Coordinates of C-alpha atoms and ligand atoms in Angstrom, one line a residue:
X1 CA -29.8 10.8 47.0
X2 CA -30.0 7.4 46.4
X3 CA -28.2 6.0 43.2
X4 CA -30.9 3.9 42.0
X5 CA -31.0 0.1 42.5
X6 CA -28.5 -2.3 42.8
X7 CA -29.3 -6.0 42.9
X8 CA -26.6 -8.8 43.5
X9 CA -27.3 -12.7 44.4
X10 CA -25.1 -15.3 45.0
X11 CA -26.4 -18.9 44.0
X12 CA -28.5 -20.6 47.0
X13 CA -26.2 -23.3 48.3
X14 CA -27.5 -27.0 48.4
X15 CA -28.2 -28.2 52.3
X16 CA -26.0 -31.2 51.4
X17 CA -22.9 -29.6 52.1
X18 CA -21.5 -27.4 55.1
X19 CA -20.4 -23.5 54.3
X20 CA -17.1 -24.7 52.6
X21 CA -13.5 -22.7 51.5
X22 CA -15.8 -22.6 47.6
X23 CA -19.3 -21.3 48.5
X24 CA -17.8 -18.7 50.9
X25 CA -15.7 -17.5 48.1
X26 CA -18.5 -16.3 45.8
X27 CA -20.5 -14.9 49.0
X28 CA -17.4 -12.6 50.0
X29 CA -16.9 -11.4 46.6
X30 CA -20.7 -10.7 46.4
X31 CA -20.6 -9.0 49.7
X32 CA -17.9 -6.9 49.0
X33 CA -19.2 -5.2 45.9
X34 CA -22.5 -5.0 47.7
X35 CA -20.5 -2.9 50.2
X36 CA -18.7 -0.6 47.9
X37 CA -22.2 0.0 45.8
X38 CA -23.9 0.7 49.5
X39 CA -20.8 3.1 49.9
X40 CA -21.3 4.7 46.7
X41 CA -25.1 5.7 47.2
X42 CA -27.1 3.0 45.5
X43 CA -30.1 1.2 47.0
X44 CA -28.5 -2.1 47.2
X45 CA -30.6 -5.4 47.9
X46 CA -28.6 -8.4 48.6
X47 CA -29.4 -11.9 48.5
X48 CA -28.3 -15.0 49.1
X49 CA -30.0 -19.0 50.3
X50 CA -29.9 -22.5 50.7
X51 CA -31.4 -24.6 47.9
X52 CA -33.3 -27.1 50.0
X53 CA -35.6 -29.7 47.6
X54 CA -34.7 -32.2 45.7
X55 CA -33.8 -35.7 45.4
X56 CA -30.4 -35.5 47.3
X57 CA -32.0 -33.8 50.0
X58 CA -34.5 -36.3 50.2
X59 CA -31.7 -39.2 50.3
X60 CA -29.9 -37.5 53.0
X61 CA -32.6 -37.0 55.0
X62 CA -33.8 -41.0 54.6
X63 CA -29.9 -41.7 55.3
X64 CA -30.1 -39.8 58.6
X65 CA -33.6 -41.2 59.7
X66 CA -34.9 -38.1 59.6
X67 CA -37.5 -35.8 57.6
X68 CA -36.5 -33.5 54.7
X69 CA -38.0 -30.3 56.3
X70 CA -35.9 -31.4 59.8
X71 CA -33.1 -32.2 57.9
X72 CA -32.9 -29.0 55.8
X73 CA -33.6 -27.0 59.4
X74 CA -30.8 -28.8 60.6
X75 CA -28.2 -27.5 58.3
X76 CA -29.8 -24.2 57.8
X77 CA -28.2 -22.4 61.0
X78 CA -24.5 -23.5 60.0
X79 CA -24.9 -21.3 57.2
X80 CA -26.3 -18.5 58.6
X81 CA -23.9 -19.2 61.5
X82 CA -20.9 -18.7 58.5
X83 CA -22.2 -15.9 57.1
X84 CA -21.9 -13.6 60.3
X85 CA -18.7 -14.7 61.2
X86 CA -17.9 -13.6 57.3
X87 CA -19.5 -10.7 57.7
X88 CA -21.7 -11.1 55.0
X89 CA -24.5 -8.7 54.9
X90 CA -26.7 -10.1 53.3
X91 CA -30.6 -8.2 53.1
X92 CA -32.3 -11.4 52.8
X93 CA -31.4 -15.1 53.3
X94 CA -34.1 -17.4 51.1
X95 CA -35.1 -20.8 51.9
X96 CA -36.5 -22.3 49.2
X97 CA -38.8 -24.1 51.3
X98 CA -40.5 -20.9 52.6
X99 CA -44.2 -20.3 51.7
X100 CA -43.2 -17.2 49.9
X101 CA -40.6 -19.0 47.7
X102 CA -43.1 -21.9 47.0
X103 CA -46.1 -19.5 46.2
X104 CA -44.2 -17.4 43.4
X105 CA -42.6 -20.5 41.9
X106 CA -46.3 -22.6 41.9
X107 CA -47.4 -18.6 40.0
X108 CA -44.7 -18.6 37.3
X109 CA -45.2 -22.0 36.0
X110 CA -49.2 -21.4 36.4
X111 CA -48.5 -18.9 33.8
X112 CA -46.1 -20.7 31.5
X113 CA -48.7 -23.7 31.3
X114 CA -51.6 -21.2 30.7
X115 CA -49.3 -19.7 27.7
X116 CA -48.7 -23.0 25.8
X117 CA -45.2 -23.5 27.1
X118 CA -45.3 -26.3 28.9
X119 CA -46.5 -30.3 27.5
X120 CA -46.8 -33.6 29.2
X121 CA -44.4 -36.3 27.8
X122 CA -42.5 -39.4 29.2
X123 CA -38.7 -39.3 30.0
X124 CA -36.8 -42.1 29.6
X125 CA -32.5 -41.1 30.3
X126 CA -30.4 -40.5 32.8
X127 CA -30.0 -38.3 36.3
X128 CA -27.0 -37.4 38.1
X129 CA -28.3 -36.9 41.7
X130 CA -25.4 -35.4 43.1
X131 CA -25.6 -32.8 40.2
X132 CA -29.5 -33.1 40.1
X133 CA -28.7 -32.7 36.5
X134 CA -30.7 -34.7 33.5
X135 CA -28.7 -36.6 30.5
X136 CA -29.2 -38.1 27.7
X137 CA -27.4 -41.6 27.1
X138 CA -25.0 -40.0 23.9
X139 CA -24.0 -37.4 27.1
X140 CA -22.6 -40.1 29.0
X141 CA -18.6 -40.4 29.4
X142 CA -18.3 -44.0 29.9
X143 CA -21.9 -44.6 31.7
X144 CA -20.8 -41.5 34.2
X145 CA -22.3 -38.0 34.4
X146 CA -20.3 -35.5 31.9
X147 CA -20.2 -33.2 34.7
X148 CA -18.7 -34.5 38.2
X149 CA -18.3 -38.0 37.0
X150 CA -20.1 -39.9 39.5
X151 CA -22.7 -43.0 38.4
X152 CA -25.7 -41.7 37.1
X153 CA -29.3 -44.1 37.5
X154 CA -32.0 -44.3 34.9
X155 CA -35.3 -42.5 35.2
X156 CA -38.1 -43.4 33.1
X157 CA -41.1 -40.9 34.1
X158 CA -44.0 -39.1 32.9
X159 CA -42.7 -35.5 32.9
X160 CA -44.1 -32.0 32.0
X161 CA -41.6 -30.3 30.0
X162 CA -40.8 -27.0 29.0
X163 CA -40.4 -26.0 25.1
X164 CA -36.4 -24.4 26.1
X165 CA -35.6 -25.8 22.3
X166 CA -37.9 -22.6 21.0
X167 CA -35.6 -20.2 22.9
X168 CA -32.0 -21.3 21.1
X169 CA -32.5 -18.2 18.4
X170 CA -34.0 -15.6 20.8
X171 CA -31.3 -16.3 23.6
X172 CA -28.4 -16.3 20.5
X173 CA -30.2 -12.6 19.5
X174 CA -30.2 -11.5 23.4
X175 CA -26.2 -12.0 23.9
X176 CA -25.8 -10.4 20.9
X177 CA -27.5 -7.3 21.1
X178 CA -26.2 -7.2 24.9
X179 CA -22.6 -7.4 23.4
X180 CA -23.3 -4.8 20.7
X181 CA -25.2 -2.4 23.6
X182 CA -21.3 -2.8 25.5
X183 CA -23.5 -4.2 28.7
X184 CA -23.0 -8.3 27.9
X185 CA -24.9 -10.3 29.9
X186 CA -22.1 -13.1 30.1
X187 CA -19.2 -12.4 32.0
X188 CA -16.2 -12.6 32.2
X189 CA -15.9 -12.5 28.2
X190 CA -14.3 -15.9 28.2
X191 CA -16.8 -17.8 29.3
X192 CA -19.6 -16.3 26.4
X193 CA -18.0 -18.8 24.0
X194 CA -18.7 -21.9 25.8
X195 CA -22.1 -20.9 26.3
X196 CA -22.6 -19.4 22.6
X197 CA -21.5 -22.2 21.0
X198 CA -23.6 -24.6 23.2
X199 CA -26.9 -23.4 22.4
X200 CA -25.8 -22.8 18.8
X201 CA -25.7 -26.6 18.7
X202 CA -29.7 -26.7 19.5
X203 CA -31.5 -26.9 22.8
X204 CA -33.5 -30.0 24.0
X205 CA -36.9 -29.4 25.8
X206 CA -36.3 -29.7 29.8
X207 CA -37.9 -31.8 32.2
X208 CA -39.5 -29.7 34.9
X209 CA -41.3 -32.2 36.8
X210 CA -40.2 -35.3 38.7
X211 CA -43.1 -38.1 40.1
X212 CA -41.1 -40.6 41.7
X213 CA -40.9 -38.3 44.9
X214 CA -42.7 -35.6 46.7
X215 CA -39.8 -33.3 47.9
X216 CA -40.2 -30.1 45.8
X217 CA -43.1 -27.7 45.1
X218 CA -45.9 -28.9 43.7
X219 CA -46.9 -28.0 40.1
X220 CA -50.6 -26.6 40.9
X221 CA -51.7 -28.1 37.5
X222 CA -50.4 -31.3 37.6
X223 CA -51.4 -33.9 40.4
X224 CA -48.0 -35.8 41.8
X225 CA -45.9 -33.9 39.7
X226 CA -43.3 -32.1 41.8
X227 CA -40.8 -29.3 40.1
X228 CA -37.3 -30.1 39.1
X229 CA -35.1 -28.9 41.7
X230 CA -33.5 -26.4 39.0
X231 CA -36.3 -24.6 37.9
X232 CA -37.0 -24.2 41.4
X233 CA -33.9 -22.9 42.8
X234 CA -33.7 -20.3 39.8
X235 CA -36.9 -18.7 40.6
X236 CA -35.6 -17.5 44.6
X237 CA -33.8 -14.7 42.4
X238 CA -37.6 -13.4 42.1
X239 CA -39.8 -15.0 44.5
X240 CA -37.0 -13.5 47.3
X241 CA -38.1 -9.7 46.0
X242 CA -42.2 -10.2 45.7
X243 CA -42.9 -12.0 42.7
X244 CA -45.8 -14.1 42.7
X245 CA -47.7 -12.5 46.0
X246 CA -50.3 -10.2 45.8
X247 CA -49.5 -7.6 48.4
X248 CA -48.6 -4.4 47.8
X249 CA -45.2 -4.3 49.5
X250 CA -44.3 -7.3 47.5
X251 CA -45.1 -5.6 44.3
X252 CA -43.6 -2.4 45.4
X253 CA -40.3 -4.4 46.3
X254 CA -39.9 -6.3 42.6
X255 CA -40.6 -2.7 40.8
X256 CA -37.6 -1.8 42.7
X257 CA -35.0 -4.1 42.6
X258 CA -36.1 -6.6 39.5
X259 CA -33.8 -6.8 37.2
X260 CA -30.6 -8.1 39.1
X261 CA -27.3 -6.5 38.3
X262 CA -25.4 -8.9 39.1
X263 CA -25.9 -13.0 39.6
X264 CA -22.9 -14.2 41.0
X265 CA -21.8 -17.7 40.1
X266 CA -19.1 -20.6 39.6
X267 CA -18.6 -21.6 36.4
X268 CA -19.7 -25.4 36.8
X269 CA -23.7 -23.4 37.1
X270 CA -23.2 -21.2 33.8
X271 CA -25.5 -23.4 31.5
X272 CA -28.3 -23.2 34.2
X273 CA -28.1 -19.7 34.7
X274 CA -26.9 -18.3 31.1
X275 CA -29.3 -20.8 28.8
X276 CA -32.4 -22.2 30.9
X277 CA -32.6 -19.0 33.2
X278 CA -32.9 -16.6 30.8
X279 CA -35.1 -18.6 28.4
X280 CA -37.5 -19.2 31.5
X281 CA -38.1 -15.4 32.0
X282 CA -38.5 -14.3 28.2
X283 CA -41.6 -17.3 28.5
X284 CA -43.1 -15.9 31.5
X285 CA -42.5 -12.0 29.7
X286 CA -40.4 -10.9 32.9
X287 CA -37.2 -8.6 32.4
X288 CA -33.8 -10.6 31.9
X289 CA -30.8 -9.7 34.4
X290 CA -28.6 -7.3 33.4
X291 CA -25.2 -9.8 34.3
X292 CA -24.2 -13.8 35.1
X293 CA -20.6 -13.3 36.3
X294 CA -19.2 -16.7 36.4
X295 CA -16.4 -17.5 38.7
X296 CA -13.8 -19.8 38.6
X297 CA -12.5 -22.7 41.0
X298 CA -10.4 -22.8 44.5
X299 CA -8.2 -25.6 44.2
X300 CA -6.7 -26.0 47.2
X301 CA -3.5 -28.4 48.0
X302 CA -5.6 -30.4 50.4
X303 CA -2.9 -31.6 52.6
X304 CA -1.0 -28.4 52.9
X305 CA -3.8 -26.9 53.8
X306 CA -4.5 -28.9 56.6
X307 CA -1.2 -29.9 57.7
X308 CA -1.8 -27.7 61.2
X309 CA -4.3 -29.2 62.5
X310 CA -4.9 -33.0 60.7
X311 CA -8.0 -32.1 59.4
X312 CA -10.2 -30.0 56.7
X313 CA -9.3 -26.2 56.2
X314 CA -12.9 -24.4 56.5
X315 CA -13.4 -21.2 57.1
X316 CA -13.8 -21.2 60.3
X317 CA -10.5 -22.2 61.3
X318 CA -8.9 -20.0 58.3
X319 CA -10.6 -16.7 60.1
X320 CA -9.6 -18.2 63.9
X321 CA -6.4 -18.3 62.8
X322 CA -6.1 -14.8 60.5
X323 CA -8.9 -13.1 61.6
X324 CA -12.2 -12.7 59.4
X325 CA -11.0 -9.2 57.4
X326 CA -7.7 -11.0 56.4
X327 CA -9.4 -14.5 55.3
X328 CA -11.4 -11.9 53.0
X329 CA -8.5 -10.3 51.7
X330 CA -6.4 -13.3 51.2
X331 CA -9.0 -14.8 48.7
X332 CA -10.0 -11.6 46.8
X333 CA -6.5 -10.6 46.3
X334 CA -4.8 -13.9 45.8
X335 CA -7.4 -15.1 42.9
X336 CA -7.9 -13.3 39.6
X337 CA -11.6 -13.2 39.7
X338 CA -13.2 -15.4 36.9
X339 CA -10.0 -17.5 37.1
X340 CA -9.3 -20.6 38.2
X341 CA -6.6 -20.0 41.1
X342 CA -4.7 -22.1 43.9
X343 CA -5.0 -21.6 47.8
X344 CA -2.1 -22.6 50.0
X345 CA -1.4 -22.2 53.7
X346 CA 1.8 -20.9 52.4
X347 CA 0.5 -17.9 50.4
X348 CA -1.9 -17.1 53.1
X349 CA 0.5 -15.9 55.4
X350 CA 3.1 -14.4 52.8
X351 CA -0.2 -12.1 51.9
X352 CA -0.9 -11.8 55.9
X353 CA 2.3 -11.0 56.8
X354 CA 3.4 -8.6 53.7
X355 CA 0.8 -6.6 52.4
X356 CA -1.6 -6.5 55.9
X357 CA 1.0 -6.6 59.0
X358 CA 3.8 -4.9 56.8
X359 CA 2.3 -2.6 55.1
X360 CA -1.0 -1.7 56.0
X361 CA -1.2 -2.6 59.7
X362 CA 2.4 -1.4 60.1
X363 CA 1.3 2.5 58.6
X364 CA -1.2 2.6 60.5
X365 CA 0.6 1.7 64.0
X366 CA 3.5 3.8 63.1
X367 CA 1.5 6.9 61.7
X368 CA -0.9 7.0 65.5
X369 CA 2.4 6.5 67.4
X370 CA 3.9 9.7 65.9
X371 CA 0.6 11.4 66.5
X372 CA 0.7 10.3 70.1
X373 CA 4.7 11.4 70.3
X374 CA 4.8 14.2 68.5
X375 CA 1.1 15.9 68.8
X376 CA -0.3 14.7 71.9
X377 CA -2.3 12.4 70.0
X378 CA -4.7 15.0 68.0
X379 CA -4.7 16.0 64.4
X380 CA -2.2 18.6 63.5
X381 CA -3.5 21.4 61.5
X382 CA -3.7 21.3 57.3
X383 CA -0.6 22.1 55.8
X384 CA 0.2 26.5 55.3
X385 CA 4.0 24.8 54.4
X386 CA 4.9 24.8 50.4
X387 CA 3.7 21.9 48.9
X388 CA 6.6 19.7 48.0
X389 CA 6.8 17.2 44.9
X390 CA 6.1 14.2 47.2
X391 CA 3.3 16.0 48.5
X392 CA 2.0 16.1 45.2
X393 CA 2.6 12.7 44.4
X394 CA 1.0 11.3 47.5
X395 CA -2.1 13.7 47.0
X396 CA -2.2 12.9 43.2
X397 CA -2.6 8.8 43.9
X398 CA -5.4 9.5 46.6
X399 CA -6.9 11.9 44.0
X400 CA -6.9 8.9 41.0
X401 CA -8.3 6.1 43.6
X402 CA -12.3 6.7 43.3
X403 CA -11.4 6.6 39.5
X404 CA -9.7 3.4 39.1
X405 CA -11.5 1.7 41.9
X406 CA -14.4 2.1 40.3
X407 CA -12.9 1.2 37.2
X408 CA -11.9 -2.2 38.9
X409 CA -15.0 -2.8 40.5
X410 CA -17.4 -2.3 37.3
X411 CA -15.3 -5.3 36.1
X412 CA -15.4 -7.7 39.3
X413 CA -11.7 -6.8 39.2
X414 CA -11.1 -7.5 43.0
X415 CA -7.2 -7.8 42.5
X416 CA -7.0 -4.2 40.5
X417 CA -9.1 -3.0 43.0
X418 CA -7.1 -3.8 46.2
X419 CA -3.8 -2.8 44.0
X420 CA -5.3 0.8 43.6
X421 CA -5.8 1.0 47.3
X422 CA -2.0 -0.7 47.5
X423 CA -0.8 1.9 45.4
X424 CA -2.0 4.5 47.8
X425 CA -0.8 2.4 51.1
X426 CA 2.7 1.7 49.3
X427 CA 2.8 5.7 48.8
X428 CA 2.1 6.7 52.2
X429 CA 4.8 4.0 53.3
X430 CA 7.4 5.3 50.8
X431 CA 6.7 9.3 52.4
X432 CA 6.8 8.3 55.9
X433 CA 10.7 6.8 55.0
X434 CA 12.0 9.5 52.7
X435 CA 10.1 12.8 55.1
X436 CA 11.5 11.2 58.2
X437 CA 9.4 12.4 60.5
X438 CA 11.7 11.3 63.2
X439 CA 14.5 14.0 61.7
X440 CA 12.0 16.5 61.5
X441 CA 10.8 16.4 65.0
X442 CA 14.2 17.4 66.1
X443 CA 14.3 21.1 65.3
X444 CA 12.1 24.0 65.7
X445 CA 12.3 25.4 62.2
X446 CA 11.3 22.2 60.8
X447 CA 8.1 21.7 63.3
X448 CA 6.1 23.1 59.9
X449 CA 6.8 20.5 57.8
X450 CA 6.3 17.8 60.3
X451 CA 2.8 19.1 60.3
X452 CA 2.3 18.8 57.2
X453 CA 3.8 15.1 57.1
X454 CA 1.9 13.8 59.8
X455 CA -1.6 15.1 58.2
X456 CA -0.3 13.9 55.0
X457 CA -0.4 10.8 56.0
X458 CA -3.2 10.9 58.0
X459 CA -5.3 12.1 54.9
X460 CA -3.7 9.1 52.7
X461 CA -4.4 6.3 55.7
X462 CA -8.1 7.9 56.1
X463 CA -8.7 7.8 52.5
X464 CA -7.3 3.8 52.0
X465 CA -9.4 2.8 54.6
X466 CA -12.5 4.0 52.8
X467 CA -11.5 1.7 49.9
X468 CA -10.4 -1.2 51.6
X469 CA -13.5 -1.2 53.7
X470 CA -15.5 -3.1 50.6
X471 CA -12.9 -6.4 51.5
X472 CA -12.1 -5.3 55.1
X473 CA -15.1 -3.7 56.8
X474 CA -13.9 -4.0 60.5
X475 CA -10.5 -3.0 60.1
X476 CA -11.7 0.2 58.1
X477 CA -14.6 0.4 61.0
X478 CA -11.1 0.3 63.9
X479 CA -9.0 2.9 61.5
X480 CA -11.7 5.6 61.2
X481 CA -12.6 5.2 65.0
X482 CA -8.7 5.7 65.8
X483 CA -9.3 8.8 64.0
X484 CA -12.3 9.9 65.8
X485 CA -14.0 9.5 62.7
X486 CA -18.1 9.0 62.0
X487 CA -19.0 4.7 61.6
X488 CA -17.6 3.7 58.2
X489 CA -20.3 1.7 57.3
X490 CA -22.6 4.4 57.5
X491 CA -20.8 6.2 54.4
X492 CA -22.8 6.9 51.0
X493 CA -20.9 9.0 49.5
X494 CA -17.0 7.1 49.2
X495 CA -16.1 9.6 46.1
X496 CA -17.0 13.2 48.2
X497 CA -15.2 11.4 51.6
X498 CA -12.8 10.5 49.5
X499 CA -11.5 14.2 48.6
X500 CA -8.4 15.2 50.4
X501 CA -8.4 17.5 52.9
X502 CA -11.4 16.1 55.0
X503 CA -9.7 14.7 57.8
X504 CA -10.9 17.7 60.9
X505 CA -7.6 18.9 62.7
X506 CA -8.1 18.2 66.5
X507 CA -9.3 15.0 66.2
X508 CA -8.1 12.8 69.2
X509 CA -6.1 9.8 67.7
X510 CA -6.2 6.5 69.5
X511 CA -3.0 4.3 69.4
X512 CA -4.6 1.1 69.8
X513 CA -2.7 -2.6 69.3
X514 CA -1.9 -3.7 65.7
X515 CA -4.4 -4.4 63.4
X516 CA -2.5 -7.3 62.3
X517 CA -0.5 -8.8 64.5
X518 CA 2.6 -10.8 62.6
X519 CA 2.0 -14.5 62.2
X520 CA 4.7 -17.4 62.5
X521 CA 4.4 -20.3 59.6
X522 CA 3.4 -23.7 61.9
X523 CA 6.3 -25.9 61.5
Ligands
LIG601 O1 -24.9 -25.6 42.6 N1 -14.3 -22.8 44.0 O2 -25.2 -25.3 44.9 P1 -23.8 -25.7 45.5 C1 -15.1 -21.7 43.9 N2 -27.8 -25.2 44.6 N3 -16.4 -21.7 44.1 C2 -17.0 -22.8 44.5 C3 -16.3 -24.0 44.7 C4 -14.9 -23.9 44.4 N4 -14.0 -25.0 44.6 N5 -17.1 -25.0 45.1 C5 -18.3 -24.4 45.2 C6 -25.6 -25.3 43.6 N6 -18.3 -23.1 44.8 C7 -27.1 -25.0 43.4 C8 -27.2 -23.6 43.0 S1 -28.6 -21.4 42.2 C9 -30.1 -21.1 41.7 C10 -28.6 -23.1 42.7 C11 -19.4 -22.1 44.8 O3 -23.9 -25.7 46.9 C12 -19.7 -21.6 43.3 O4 -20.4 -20.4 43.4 O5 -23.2 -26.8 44.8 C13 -20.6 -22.7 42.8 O6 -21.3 -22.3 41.6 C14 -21.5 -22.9 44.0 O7 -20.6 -22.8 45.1 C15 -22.2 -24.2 43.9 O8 -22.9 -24.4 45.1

């Protein structure tokens, strides 16, 4: 029985730019809570994109002698290319040059014009292109953009512009009554403020057209006017799940997953998604998200990171080198989530070689090899033997994990997550060295208790894979096959598989080579 809905989206990345160390951060994060909610029984849709209109996209595309549309189908692949080596499973990849997308966005502002929301005006000020970001000139920081820094050039259009100033008050009264309902739509808490206090200071009315070039949708009521690239992009979080077509299915597919849960995004996008986002779907009447969660920033020591090889760490070389489960780890572990947090070569393969050749790949190989030694490689029976205090205390930390995992997860708490599961790996470590299952094998009389050991830990290695699988889904996919175990990926129910005692004596275990083979610092 399915849980109900669960919605996540990253942002849709801009063509300009490869799949970097940044963007895949927020996609893995996003895929692994869309994981763990598929694990958990909910009907989970998925989404992420590629942003493709625009003036910078235009540029490029001039730059390269080429046409937008070829340009934009050009870079497309890399990222889809990325995203399976990730393992990202996404449901649905938008392009926001698809008919679909360009249909539902032409529909929306249709129906904010018809509705009075929407007036014809000239714009004289500024545009950051990089950014594709408007400012005023008192926004300036020495002539720059505010934002990145980079020069800004001058625009002086006729514009149709949207009435966001009328929407300061309401949005103020949304994230309030969120907060007060304990489900804030701005998260984490720290970032509310900045928002709060920036539309408490007033809201101008936003551009949403552009004239001087034709790369974007066009507004259906307005001849030459093609949308801002913004107010564009926003809408994929709708258009990608029906809105705007007139078919069935369509409308049968936004009843089901509209609202999001969850829009994942770095914190340098929280103004467009927090303030104009919102404001656009309380114009057009259509249910706000439940959550923005708002990353932080990778800062990586450039050089270090690329000492090996003289050039750029991407992720590509990052997963030839560690493998695709332990880039995913490294980053969801190593960074608070919502933080800012550094990346280092260094750090990588501490975390590689400590918590996933040492203690998880290194339970794991020692736990089948005793089931190969000792039991012929099969499953001993449940324990008949008297339960033992560190019995108990094993058992008791499998027993709390679906509890505070979830706990973890609720919050985006990647690193409290992975500890829980830790906790439970760390455990089953500490058991293996104080039972001695190596002492034990030597006697007859003791033969009981070895039985027990040996299932013990085979219970506690079956259970942390199920909760590492969210970060790690092939490793989790290789443990449960070693134990002759159904397709991990196939689970619905982690909290039920999750109750101890589930692993079926006589399973044939499979040795197999390490799951994480130790890794030498380059020189
Ligand atoms: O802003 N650390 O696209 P974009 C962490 N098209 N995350 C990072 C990062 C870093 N150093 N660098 C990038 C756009 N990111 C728009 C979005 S959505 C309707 C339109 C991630 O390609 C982070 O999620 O510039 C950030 O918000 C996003 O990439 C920006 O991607």
């Amino acid at each position: 029985m399915s849980k109900g809905s669960f919605y996540l989206t990253t942002p849709i990345y801009y063509v300009n730019s490869v799949p970097h160390l940044g963007t895949a951060y927020t996609t893995i994060a996003a895929d692994a809570l869309a994981r763990y909610r598929r694990m958990a029984g909910y009907d989970v849709f998925f989404l992420t994109g590629l942003d493709e209109h625009g003036q910078k996209v235009a540029q490029a595309a001039e730059e390269n002698g080429t046409t937008p549309q070829e340009w934009v189908d050009s870079v497309a692949p890399k990222f889809l290319e990325a995203w399976e080596m990730l393992d990202i499973s996404n449901d649905d990849f938008i392009r926001t040059t698809e008919e679909r997308h360009k249909r539902g966005v032409q529909a929306f502002w249709t129906k904010l014009h018809d509705a009075g929301y929407l007036y014809k005006g000239g714009y004289d000020g500024w545009y950051c292109v990089p950014d594709e970001t408007y400012w005023s000139e008192d926004q300036l920081v020495d002539g720059k953009c505010p934002e990145c820094g980079r020069d800004v050039e001058f625009l002086s259009e006729e514009n149709w512009f949207f009435k966001l100033s009328e929407f300061a008050q309401p949005l103020l009264d949304f994230y309030a009554a969120r907060e007060a309902e304990g489900r804030p739509f701005i998260q984490p808490h720290t970032r509310r403020n900045e928002v709060v206090s920036f539309v408490e200071g007033g809201l101008r009315d936003l551009s949403i057209s552009r004239t001087s070039f034709t790369w974007g949708v066009a507004l259906p009521f307005a001849e030459n006017h093609v949308t801002y690239v913004w107010i564009d992009a926003l809408l994929n979080y709708i258009t990608a799940v029906g809105y705007g077509a007139e078919d069935p299915e369509s409308a049968a597919l936004f009843e089901r997953h509209w609202p999001a849960n969850v829009h994942f995004v770095g914190k340098d996008i929280i103004r467009f998604h927090c303030v104009i986002w919102p404001a656009m779907l309380m114009a057009a009447g259509v249910e706000l998200p439940e959550t923005v969660f708002a990353h932080g920033f990778l800062l990586t020591k450039g050089e270090k990171m690329s000492k090996s090889k003289g050039n750029a760490v991407t992720p590509a070389s990052l997963v030839e080198r560690f493998g695709v489960d332990a880039y995913r780890y490294y980053f969801m572990r190593d960074v608070q989530f919502g933080h800012d947090g550094s990346v280092s070569m260094e750090s990588m393969v501490q975390r590689y070689n400590g918590d996933l050749a040492n203690d998880w790949g290194n339970l794991c190989s020692r736990l089948f090899n005793m089931v190969g030694k000792y039991f012929e490689g099969v499953v001993p029976e449940p324990p008949d033997a008297e339960v033992t205090d560190a019995d108990s205390t094993l058992r008791s930390i499998a027993d709390a994990l679906p509890e505070k995992y979830e706990d973890a997860m609720s919050r985006l708490e990647y690193v409290a997550a992975l500890e829980a599961a830790w906790d439970l790996i760390k455990e089953a470590n500490r058991y293996i060295e104080n039972e001695a299952p190596w002492n034990l094998a030597k006697t007859e009389e003791t033969l009981p208790r070895l039985r027990t050991v040996i299932y013990n830990v085979l219970e506690a290695v079956r259970i942390a894979a199920l909760f590492t699988a969210p970060v790690m889904p092939e490793t989790s996919a290789e443990v449960w096959r070693r134990l002759a175990l159904g397709d991990i990926r196939d689970v619905t129910d982690i909290c039920a598989q999750a109750a101890w005692g589930g692993l079926p004596s006589g399973n044939a275990v499979t040795k197999g080579d390490p799951l994480f083979p130790r890794i030498y610092e380059e020189e």
